[in-house]
PDB file of C-alpha atoms and ligand atoms in Angstrom:
ATOM      1  CA  MET A   1     202.812  21.335 139.968  1.00  0.00           C
ATOM      2  CA  GLU A   2     205.637  19.513 138.195  1.00  0.00           C
ATOM      3  CA  LYS A   3     205.995  15.719 138.251  1.00  0.00           C
ATOM      4  CA  ARG A   4     209.462  14.553 139.324  1.00  0.00           C
ATOM      5  CA  GLU A   5     211.116  11.183 140.021  1.00  0.00           C
ATOM      6  CA  LEU A   6     209.435   7.839 140.692  1.00  0.00           C
ATOM      7  CA  LEU A   7     209.675   7.226 144.461  1.00  0.00           C
ATOM      8  CA  TYR A   8     207.830   3.933 144.849  1.00  0.00           C
ATOM      9  CA  GLN A   9     206.380   1.261 142.585  1.00  0.00           C
ATOM     10  CA  GLY A  10     203.407  -0.409 144.247  1.00  0.00           C
ATOM     11  CA  LYS A  11     201.162  -3.270 143.205  1.00  0.00           C
ATOM     12  CA  ALA A  12     198.332  -1.004 142.056  1.00  0.00           C
ATOM     13  CA  LYS A  13     199.825   2.484 142.093  1.00  0.00           C
ATOM     14  CA  ASP A  14     203.127   4.271 141.463  1.00  0.00           C
ATOM     15  CA  VAL A  15     204.150   7.234 143.584  1.00  0.00           C
ATOM     16  CA  TYR A  16     206.079  10.226 142.193  1.00  0.00           C
ATOM     17  CA  ALA A  17     207.743  13.219 143.815  1.00  0.00           C
ATOM     18  CA  THR A  18     206.725  16.718 142.721  1.00  0.00           C
ATOM     19  CA  CYS A  19     208.558  20.037 142.744  1.00  0.00           C
ATOM     20  CA  ASN A  20     206.894  20.669 146.144  1.00  0.00           C
ATOM     21  CA  PRO A  21     208.237  18.351 148.902  1.00  0.00           C
ATOM     22  CA  ASP A  22     204.827  18.420 150.639  1.00  0.00           C
ATOM     23  CA  TYR A  23     203.010  16.892 147.655  1.00  0.00           C
ATOM     24  CA  LEU A  24     203.115  13.620 145.703  1.00  0.00           C
ATOM     25  CA  ILE A  25     201.555  12.374 142.499  1.00  0.00           C
ATOM     26  CA  ILE A  26     199.909   8.960 142.702  1.00  0.00           C
ATOM     27  CA  GLU A  27     199.443   7.136 139.399  1.00  0.00           C
ATOM     28  CA  PHE A  28     196.682   4.514 139.386  1.00  0.00           C
ATOM     29  CA  LYS A  29     197.606   1.463 137.296  1.00  0.00           C
ATOM     30  CA  ASP A  30     195.589  -1.292 135.597  1.00  0.00           C
ATOM     31  CA  ASP A  31     197.719  -3.897 137.445  1.00  0.00           C
ATOM     32  CA  ALA A  32     195.790  -6.057 139.881  1.00  0.00           C
ATOM     33  CA  THR A  33     196.991  -8.539 142.470  1.00  0.00           C
ATOM     34  CA  ALA A  34     195.197 -10.811 144.922  1.00  0.00           C
ATOM     35  CA  PHE A  35     196.044 -13.424 147.540  1.00  0.00           C
ATOM     36  CA  ASP A  36     199.109 -11.509 148.751  1.00  0.00           C
ATOM     37  CA  GLY A  37     200.512 -11.124 145.249  1.00  0.00           C
ATOM     38  CA  LEU A  38     200.083 -14.779 144.215  1.00  0.00           C
ATOM     39  CA  LYS A  39     197.495 -13.878 141.577  1.00  0.00           C
ATOM     40  CA  ARG A  40     198.460 -11.140 139.151  1.00  0.00           C
ATOM     41  CA  GLY A  41     196.681  -9.614 136.192  1.00  0.00           C
ATOM     42  CA  GLN A  42     195.396  -6.484 134.546  1.00  0.00           C
ATOM     43  CA  ILE A  43     191.951  -4.937 134.721  1.00  0.00           C
ATOM     44  CA  THR A  44     191.351  -2.834 131.603  1.00  0.00           C
ATOM     45  CA  ASN A  45     190.869   0.872 132.454  1.00  0.00           C
ATOM     46  CA  LYS A  46     191.044   0.216 136.209  1.00  0.00           C
ATOM     47  CA  GLY A  47     193.637   2.953 136.775  1.00  0.00           C
ATOM     48  CA  GLU A  48     191.470   5.658 135.309  1.00  0.00           C
ATOM     49  CA  ILE A  49     188.244   4.371 136.880  1.00  0.00           C
ATOM     50  CA  ASN A  50     189.762   4.027 140.374  1.00  0.00           C
ATOM     51  CA  ASN A  51     191.287   7.507 140.149  1.00  0.00           C
ATOM     52  CA  ARG A  52     187.846   8.925 139.357  1.00  0.00           C
ATOM     53  CA  ILE A  53     186.048   6.866 142.017  1.00  0.00           C
ATOM     54  CA  SER A  54     188.624   7.796 144.671  1.00  0.00           C
ATOM     55  CA  THR A  55     188.369  11.456 143.678  1.00  0.00           C
ATOM     56  CA  ILE A  56     184.573  11.423 144.099  1.00  0.00           C
ATOM     57  CA  ILE A  57     184.830   9.644 147.468  1.00  0.00           C
ATOM     58  CA  PHE A  58     187.617  11.855 148.859  1.00  0.00           C
ATOM     59  CA  ARG A  59     185.593  14.941 147.877  1.00  0.00           C
ATOM     60  CA  LEU A  60     182.512  13.505 149.573  1.00  0.00           C
ATOM     61  CA  LEU A  61     184.518  12.833 152.744  1.00  0.00           C
ATOM     62  CA  GLU A  62     186.107  16.317 152.692  1.00  0.00           C
ATOM     63  CA  ASP A  63     182.614  17.821 152.315  1.00  0.00           C
ATOM     64  CA  ASN A  64     181.693  15.911 155.466  1.00  0.00           C
ATOM     65  CA  GLY A  65     184.624  17.230 157.491  1.00  0.00           C
ATOM     66  CA  ILE A  66     187.085  14.326 157.082  1.00  0.00           C
ATOM     67  CA  HIS A  67     190.670  15.415 156.415  1.00  0.00           C
ATOM     68  CA  THR A  68     192.193  13.469 153.521  1.00  0.00           C
ATOM     69  CA  HIS A  69     195.406  13.662 151.506  1.00  0.00           C
ATOM     70  CA  PHE A  70     193.408  14.547 148.360  1.00  0.00           C
ATOM     71  CA  TYR A  71     194.345  17.831 146.679  1.00  0.00           C
ATOM     72  CA  LYS A  72     193.116  17.397 143.109  1.00  0.00           C
ATOM     73  CA  GLN A  73     192.841  15.039 140.185  1.00  0.00           C
ATOM     74  CA  PHE A  74     196.014  15.665 138.164  1.00  0.00           C
ATOM     75  CA  SER A  75     195.286  13.687 134.979  1.00  0.00           C
ATOM     76  CA  ALA A  76     193.104  10.743 133.943  1.00  0.00           C
ATOM     77  CA  ARG A  77     195.208   8.295 135.986  1.00  0.00           C
ATOM     78  CA  GLU A  78     196.979  10.649 138.383  1.00  0.00           C
ATOM     79  CA  MET A  79     196.008  12.307 141.647  1.00  0.00           C
ATOM     80  CA  LEU A  80     197.902  15.078 143.415  1.00  0.00           C
ATOM     81  CA  VAL A  81     198.006  14.403 147.163  1.00  0.00           C
ATOM     82  CA  LYS A  82     199.629  15.659 150.323  1.00  0.00           C
ATOM     83  CA  LYS A  83     202.664  13.600 151.247  1.00  0.00           C
ATOM     84  CA  LEU A  84     201.960  11.522 154.351  1.00  0.00           C
ATOM     85  CA  ASN A  85     204.035   9.424 156.686  1.00  0.00           C
ATOM     86  CA  ILE A  86     201.761   6.421 156.310  1.00  0.00           C
ATOM     87  CA  LEU A  87     201.129   4.519 159.542  1.00  0.00           C
ATOM     88  CA  LYS A  88     202.025   0.842 159.212  1.00  0.00           C
ATOM     89  CA  VAL A  89     198.527  -0.075 160.333  1.00  0.00           C
ATOM     90  CA  GLU A  90     195.739  -0.887 157.868  1.00  0.00           C
ATOM     91  CA  VAL A  91     192.204  -0.443 159.146  1.00  0.00           C
ATOM     92  CA  VAL A  92     189.372  -2.673 157.914  1.00  0.00           C
ATOM     93  CA  VAL A  93     185.726  -1.892 158.682  1.00  0.00           C
ATOM     94  CA  ARG A  94     183.018  -4.488 158.023  1.00  0.00           C
ATOM     95  CA  ASN A  95     179.235  -4.185 157.884  1.00  0.00           C
ATOM     96  CA  ILE A  96     178.413  -7.531 156.230  1.00  0.00           C
ATOM     97  CA  SER A  97     180.362 -10.787 156.571  1.00  0.00           C
ATOM     98  CA  ALA A  98     182.648 -11.663 153.630  1.00  0.00           C
ATOM     99  CA  GLY A  99     186.218 -12.589 152.737  1.00  0.00           C
ATOM    100  CA  SER A 100     188.676 -13.322 155.523  1.00  0.00           C
ATOM    101  CA  LEU A 101     186.065 -12.741 158.273  1.00  0.00           C
ATOM    102  CA  SER A 102     183.871 -15.488 156.827  1.00  0.00           C
ATOM    103  CA  ARG A 103     186.845 -17.835 156.394  1.00  0.00           C
ATOM    104  CA  ARG A 104     188.330 -17.187 159.844  1.00  0.00           C
ATOM    105  CA  LEU A 105     185.118 -17.465 161.842  1.00  0.00           C
ATOM    106  CA  GLY A 106     183.256 -19.929 159.620  1.00  0.00           C
ATOM    107  CA  ILE A 107     180.415 -17.493 158.935  1.00  0.00           C
ATOM    108  CA  GLU A 108     178.547 -17.579 155.647  1.00  0.00           C
ATOM    109  CA  GLU A 109     179.027 -14.546 153.406  1.00  0.00           C
ATOM    110  CA  GLY A 110     176.333 -11.900 153.350  1.00  0.00           C
ATOM    111  CA  LEU A 111     175.308 -11.872 157.015  1.00  0.00           C
ATOM    112  CA  GLU A 112     174.445  -8.365 158.185  1.00  0.00           C
ATOM    113  CA  LEU A 113     176.525  -7.775 161.328  1.00  0.00           C
ATOM    114  CA  ASN A 114     174.777  -6.441 164.480  1.00  0.00           C
ATOM    115  CA  SER A 115     177.350  -3.672 164.646  1.00  0.00           C
ATOM    116  CA  PRO A 116     180.339  -2.743 162.454  1.00  0.00           C
ATOM    117  CA  ILE A 117     183.594  -4.608 163.087  1.00  0.00           C
ATOM    118  CA  LEU A 118     186.892  -2.726 163.052  1.00  0.00           C
ATOM    119  CA  GLU A 119     190.135  -4.636 162.579  1.00  0.00           C
ATOM    120  CA  PHE A 120     193.790  -3.617 162.445  1.00  0.00           C
ATOM    121  CA  TYR A 121     196.381  -5.250 160.185  1.00  0.00           C
ATOM    122  CA  TYR A 122     200.155  -4.770 160.241  1.00  0.00           C
ATOM    123  CA  LYS A 123     201.080  -3.209 156.882  1.00  0.00           C
ATOM    124  CA  ASP A 124     203.909  -5.526 155.852  1.00  0.00           C
ATOM    125  CA  ASP A 125     203.749  -7.326 152.498  1.00  0.00           C
ATOM    126  CA  ALA A 126     206.506  -9.806 153.419  1.00  0.00           C
ATOM    127  CA  LEU A 127     204.434 -10.946 156.422  1.00  0.00           C
ATOM    128  CA  LYS A 128     201.181 -10.856 154.369  1.00  0.00           C
ATOM    129  CA  ASP A 129     199.657  -8.077 156.496  1.00  0.00           C
ATOM    130  CA  PRO A 130     198.888 -10.094 159.671  1.00  0.00           C
ATOM    131  CA  MET A 131     195.984  -9.057 161.909  1.00  0.00           C
ATOM    132  CA  ILE A 132     197.033  -7.195 165.063  1.00  0.00           C
ATOM    133  CA  ASN A 133     195.308  -5.417 167.937  1.00  0.00           C
ATOM    134  CA  GLU A 134     195.954  -2.221 169.892  1.00  0.00           C
ATOM    135  CA  TYR A 135     198.442  -3.936 172.214  1.00  0.00           C
ATOM    136  CA  HIS A 136     200.636  -4.903 169.224  1.00  0.00           C
ATOM    137  CA  ILE A 137     200.362  -1.343 167.909  1.00  0.00           C
ATOM    138  CA  TYR A 138     201.608   0.209 171.184  1.00  0.00           C
ATOM    139  CA  ALA A 139     204.203  -2.484 171.878  1.00  0.00           C
ATOM    140  CA  LEU A 140     205.730  -1.992 168.415  1.00  0.00           C
ATOM    141  CA  SER A 141     205.244   1.814 168.385  1.00  0.00           C
ATOM    142  CA  LEU A 142     203.207   1.623 165.170  1.00  0.00           C
ATOM    143  CA  ALA A 143     200.953   4.444 166.420  1.00  0.00           C
ATOM    144  CA  THR A 144     200.236   6.288 169.669  1.00  0.00           C
ATOM    145  CA  PRO A 145     197.062   5.746 171.726  1.00  0.00           C
ATOM    146  CA  GLU A 146     195.911   9.191 170.577  1.00  0.00           C
ATOM    147  CA  GLN A 147     196.414   8.212 166.929  1.00  0.00           C
ATOM    148  CA  VAL A 148     194.620   4.886 167.422  1.00  0.00           C
ATOM    149  CA  SER A 149     191.635   6.617 168.965  1.00  0.00           C
ATOM    150  CA  GLY A 150     191.757   9.163 166.099  1.00  0.00           C
ATOM    151  CA  ILE A 151     191.801   6.543 163.340  1.00  0.00           C
ATOM    152  CA  THR A 152     189.107   4.486 165.084  1.00  0.00           C
ATOM    153  CA  CYS A 153     186.807   7.482 165.320  1.00  0.00           C
ATOM    154  CA  LEU A 154     187.537   8.514 161.704  1.00  0.00           C
ATOM    155  CA  ALA A 155     187.041   4.961 160.385  1.00  0.00           C
ATOM    156  CA  PHE A 156     183.550   4.683 161.929  1.00  0.00           C
ATOM    157  CA  LYS A 157     182.628   8.176 160.734  1.00  0.00           C
ATOM    158  CA  ILE A 158     183.833   7.347 157.195  1.00  0.00           C
ATOM    159  CA  ASN A 159     181.783   4.131 157.354  1.00  0.00           C
ATOM    160  CA  ASP A 160     178.621   6.072 158.237  1.00  0.00           C
ATOM    161  CA  ILE A 161     179.167   8.623 155.450  1.00  0.00           C
ATOM    162  CA  LEU A 162     180.012   6.045 152.766  1.00  0.00           C
ATOM    163  CA  LYS A 163     177.335   3.513 153.761  1.00  0.00           C
ATOM    164  CA  GLU A 164     174.600   6.121 153.488  1.00  0.00           C
ATOM    165  CA  HIS A 165     175.919   7.616 150.250  1.00  0.00           C
ATOM    166  CA  LEU A 166     176.369   4.247 148.566  1.00  0.00           C
ATOM    167  CA  LEU A 167     172.899   3.131 149.590  1.00  0.00           C
ATOM    168  CA  SER A 168     171.509   6.222 147.868  1.00  0.00           C
ATOM    169  CA  LYS A 169     173.280   4.872 144.747  1.00  0.00           C
ATOM    170  CA  LYS A 170     171.764   1.385 145.277  1.00  0.00           C
ATOM    171  CA  MET A 171     174.953  -0.204 146.615  1.00  0.00           C
ATOM    172  CA  LEU A 172     175.820  -1.925 149.899  1.00  0.00           C
ATOM    173  CA  LEU A 173     179.151  -1.187 151.586  1.00  0.00           C
ATOM    174  CA  VAL A 174     180.165  -4.675 152.727  1.00  0.00           C
ATOM    175  CA  ASP A 175     183.689  -3.887 153.969  1.00  0.00           C
ATOM    176  CA  PHE A 176     186.681  -1.694 153.162  1.00  0.00           C
ATOM    177  CA  LYS A 177     190.311  -0.961 154.013  1.00  0.00           C
ATOM    178  CA  LEU A 178     191.714   2.430 154.993  1.00  0.00           C
ATOM    179  CA  GLU A 179     195.234   3.799 155.402  1.00  0.00           C
ATOM    180  CA  PHE A 180     196.003   6.831 157.524  1.00  0.00           C
ATOM    181  CA  GLY A 181     199.114   8.956 157.785  1.00  0.00           C
ATOM    182  CA  LEU A 182     200.581  12.111 159.217  1.00  0.00           C
ATOM    183  CA  HIS A 183     201.119  15.350 157.321  1.00  0.00           C
ATOM    184  CA  ARG A 184     203.050  17.784 159.533  1.00  0.00           C
ATOM    185  CA  GLU A 185     201.652  16.063 162.692  1.00  0.00           C
ATOM    186  CA  ALA A 186     198.059  16.158 161.362  1.00  0.00           C
ATOM    187  CA  LEU A 187     196.341  12.764 161.047  1.00  0.00           C
ATOM    188  CA  MET A 188     194.578  12.264 157.728  1.00  0.00           C
ATOM    189  CA  LEU A 189     193.168   9.613 155.425  1.00  0.00           C
ATOM    190  CA  GLY A 190     195.491   8.511 152.614  1.00  0.00           C
ATOM    191  CA  ASP A 191     195.776   5.954 149.812  1.00  0.00           C
ATOM    192  CA  GLU A 192     192.575   5.190 147.833  1.00  0.00           C
ATOM    193  CA  ILE A 193     188.956   4.182 148.263  1.00  0.00           C
ATOM    194  CA  SER A 194     187.850   2.129 145.272  1.00  0.00           C
ATOM    195  CA  PRO A 195     186.542  -1.299 144.244  1.00  0.00           C
ATOM    196  CA  ASP A 196     190.144  -2.515 144.781  1.00  0.00           C
ATOM    197  CA  THR A 197     189.937  -1.743 148.495  1.00  0.00           C
ATOM    198  CA  CYS A 198     186.207  -2.084 149.250  1.00  0.00           C
ATOM    199  CA  ARG A 199     183.475  -4.641 148.723  1.00  0.00           C
ATOM    200  CA  PHE A 200     180.482  -3.033 147.021  1.00  0.00           C
ATOM    201  CA  TRP A 201     177.368  -5.123 146.330  1.00  0.00           C
ATOM    202  CA  ASP A 202     174.326  -4.171 144.291  1.00  0.00           C
ATOM    203  CA  ALA A 203     171.707  -3.426 146.945  1.00  0.00           C
ATOM    204  CA  SER A 204     168.963  -5.586 145.415  1.00  0.00           C
ATOM    205  CA  THR A 205     170.731  -8.449 143.613  1.00  0.00           C
ATOM    206  CA  HIS A 206     173.881  -8.565 145.830  1.00  0.00           C
ATOM    207  CA  ASP A 207     175.933  -8.769 142.614  1.00  0.00           C
ATOM    208  CA  LYS A 208     179.587  -8.091 143.382  1.00  0.00           C
ATOM    209  CA  LEU A 209     180.847  -4.747 142.016  1.00  0.00           C
ATOM    210  CA  ASP A 210     184.448  -4.983 143.250  1.00  0.00           C
ATOM    211  CA  LYS A 211     187.768  -6.842 143.153  1.00  0.00           C
ATOM    212  CA  ASP A 212     186.137 -10.119 144.209  1.00  0.00           C
ATOM    213  CA  ARG A 213     185.184 -10.446 140.500  1.00  0.00           C
ATOM    214  CA  PHE A 214     188.947 -10.589 139.760  1.00  0.00           C
ATOM    215  CA  ARG A 215     189.871 -12.663 142.844  1.00  0.00           C
ATOM    216  CA  ARG A 216     187.192 -15.276 142.080  1.00  0.00           C
ATOM    217  CA  ASP A 217     187.347 -15.189 138.248  1.00  0.00           C
ATOM    218  CA  LEU A 218     183.719 -14.088 137.995  1.00  0.00           C
ATOM    219  CA  GLY A 219     184.223 -12.104 134.752  1.00  0.00           C
ATOM    220  CA  GLY A 220     182.881  -8.637 133.991  1.00  0.00           C
ATOM    221  CA  VAL A 221     185.525  -6.971 136.164  1.00  0.00           C
ATOM    222  CA  THR A 222     185.944  -3.719 134.211  1.00  0.00           C
ATOM    223  CA  GLU A 223     182.169  -3.526 133.741  1.00  0.00           C
ATOM    224  CA  ALA A 224     181.630  -3.791 137.505  1.00  0.00           C
ATOM    225  CA  TYR A 225     184.189  -1.049 138.282  1.00  0.00           C
ATOM    226  CA  ALA A 226     182.628   1.142 135.546  1.00  0.00           C
ATOM    227  CA  GLU A 227     179.164   0.530 137.022  1.00  0.00           C
ATOM    228  CA  VAL A 228     180.329   1.801 140.439  1.00  0.00           C
ATOM    229  CA  LEU A 229     181.708   4.940 138.779  1.00  0.00           C
ATOM    230  CA  LYS A 230     178.517   5.449 136.745  1.00  0.00           C
ATOM    231  CA  ARG A 231     176.355   5.195 139.859  1.00  0.00           C
ATOM    232  CA  LEU A 232     178.597   7.545 141.857  1.00  0.00           C
ATOM    233  CA  GLU A 233     178.587  10.073 139.012  1.00  0.00           C
ATOM    234  CA  GLY A 234     174.823   9.809 138.623  1.00  0.00           C
ATOM    235  CA  ALA A 235     172.730  12.619 140.063  1.00  0.00           C
TER     236      ALA A 235
HETATM  237  P1  ADP B 301     201.280  -1.486 147.825  1.00  0.00           P
HETATM  238  O1  ADP B 301     202.290  -0.601 148.511  1.00  0.00           O
HETATM  239  O2  ADP B 301     200.573  -2.391 148.810  1.00  0.00           O
HETATM  240  O3  ADP B 301     201.799  -2.231 146.643  1.00  0.00           O
HETATM  241  P2  ADP B 301     199.911   0.492 146.160  1.00  0.00           P
HETATM  242  O4  ADP B 301     200.252  -0.104 144.834  1.00  0.00           O
HETATM  243  O5  ADP B 301     198.531   1.019 146.342  1.00  0.00           O
HETATM  244  O6  ADP B 301     200.094  -0.516 147.362  1.00  0.00           O
HETATM  245  O7  ADP B 301     200.982   1.625 146.411  1.00  0.00           O
HETATM  246  C1  ADP B 301     200.695   2.896 146.872  1.00  0.00           C
HETATM  247  C2  ADP B 301     201.548   3.195 148.089  1.00  0.00           C
HETATM  248  O8  ADP B 301     201.485   4.590 148.367  1.00  0.00           O
HETATM  249  C3  ADP B 301     201.046   2.468 149.335  1.00  0.00           C
HETATM  250  O9  ADP B 301     202.145   1.842 149.971  1.00  0.00           O
HETATM  251  C4  ADP B 301     200.454   3.578 150.193  1.00  0.00           C
HETATM  252  O10 ADP B 301     200.616   3.319 151.571  1.00  0.00           O
HETATM  253  C5  ADP B 301     201.255   4.771 149.761  1.00  0.00           C
HETATM  254  N1  ADP B 301     200.558   6.058 149.909  1.00  0.00           N
HETATM  255  C6  ADP B 301     199.251   6.315 149.671  1.00  0.00           C
HETATM  256  N2  ADP B 301     198.951   7.615 149.887  1.00  0.00           N
HETATM  257  C7  ADP B 301     200.102   8.209 150.276  1.00  0.00           C
HETATM  258  C8  ADP B 301     200.464   9.544 150.665  1.00  0.00           C
HETATM  259  N3  ADP B 301     199.558  10.529 150.658  1.00  0.00           N
HETATM  260  N4  ADP B 301     201.740   9.780 151.048  1.00  0.00           N
HETATM  261  C9  ADP B 301     202.666   8.782 151.044  1.00  0.00           C
HETATM  262  N5  ADP B 301     202.397   7.519 150.669  1.00  0.00           N
HETATM  263  C10 ADP B 301     201.136   7.216 150.294  1.00  0.00           C
HETATM  264  N1  UDP B 302     191.662  -5.140 151.615  1.00  0.00           N
HETATM  265  C1  UDP B 302     192.537  -4.318 150.923  1.00  0.00           C
HETATM  266  N2  UDP B 302     193.873  -4.593 150.974  1.00  0.00           N
HETATM  267  C2  UDP B 302     194.386  -5.624 151.679  1.00  0.00           C
HETATM  268  C3  UDP B 302     193.492  -6.472 152.370  1.00  0.00           C
HETATM  269  C4  UDP B 302     192.144  -6.199 152.317  1.00  0.00           C
HETATM  270  O1  UDP B 302     192.113  -3.353 150.290  1.00  0.00           O
HETATM  271  O2  UDP B 302     195.626  -5.810 151.684  1.00  0.00           O
HETATM  272  C5  UDP B 302     190.218  -4.860 151.573  1.00  0.00           C
HETATM  273  C6  UDP B 302     189.436  -5.878 150.750  1.00  0.00           C
HETATM  274  O3  UDP B 302     189.282  -5.442 149.416  1.00  0.00           O
HETATM  275  C7  UDP B 302     188.099  -5.915 151.475  1.00  0.00           C
HETATM  276  C8  UDP B 302     188.455  -5.609 152.937  1.00  0.00           C
HETATM  277  O4  UDP B 302     189.723  -4.968 152.894  1.00  0.00           O
HETATM  278  O5  UDP B 302     187.245  -4.900 150.990  1.00  0.00           O
HETATM  279  C9  UDP B 302     188.500  -6.844 153.812  1.00  0.00           C
HETATM  280  O6  UDP B 302     189.352  -7.788 153.203  1.00  0.00           O
HETATM  281  P1  UDP B 302     189.473  -9.260 153.829  1.00  0.00           P
HETATM  282  O7  UDP B 302     190.125  -9.175 155.175  1.00  0.00           O
HETATM  283  O8  UDP B 302     188.154  -9.931 153.783  1.00  0.00           O
HETATM  284  O9  UDP B 302     190.536  -9.990 152.906  1.00  0.00           O
HETATM  285  P2  UDP B 302     190.353 -10.705 151.495  1.00  0.00           P
HETATM  286  O10 UDP B 302     189.594 -11.966 151.706  1.00  0.00           O
HETATM  287  O11 UDP B 302     189.648  -9.695 150.650  1.00  0.00           O
HETATM  288  O12 UDP B 302     191.765 -10.921 151.081  1.00  0.00           O
END
């Protein structure tokens, strides 16, 4: 597959066309942002590490019957994926309270939730991705009821698969964000699954192994991302 023109420059990834209109190349960058772009920086080696972590996770999901955009790792920082029409709805699943859930509802961080919480956000940087519900989605034609029930079902299934796998690698899956899209009418998982888009905690110490180390200036950011990769690569 041949890499062609740059189509989109994102905050963490750049997207390129290929010689095949059905496929894209996603390049994972070291650039990091937080607080809706207010905080900007670089995390050494993040691009390469997140490409490898996402590759491992997409393969795991495919092995468990989840359709994803993943085709193959293209280079150290690049992934070849199916081109999707990304739905403008971001899906967050939470198992343990943290981040905006804790702030919004005044709950301490680290509380194990009785059941997973699923939230929808409107994917719009200018509006800072506001939270929405199914009524907003239908009223604004962001997705059909069939697609919403599809992404809901997939999000919970992905949560079950990842939670169990991460626990076997001594990590807790606190929360994560997913993006879905359509490839020739078929709904599938897109974007990335990495410490940029998930909260991973060490299962015994609850040490943060994700972007909260960057958001909160905790230090050891690259080391934490590398630790997640090492554990996922471990037998
Ligand atoms: P942002 O757009 O928020 O700055 P990124 O830097 O991660 O985020 O940019 C990657 C962009 O590529 C995102 O907007 C994401 O929705 C989009 N994307 C991810 N996977 C695909 C795909 N398979 N097809 C088309 N677009 C995709
Ligand atoms: N998340 C993300 N992109 C976003 C917003 C959130 O990947 O634009 C992820 C985030 O890393 C965390 C989960 O979604 O794993 C829940 O994030 P939260 O709503 O708590 O927001 P935060 O406080 O992290 O900004």
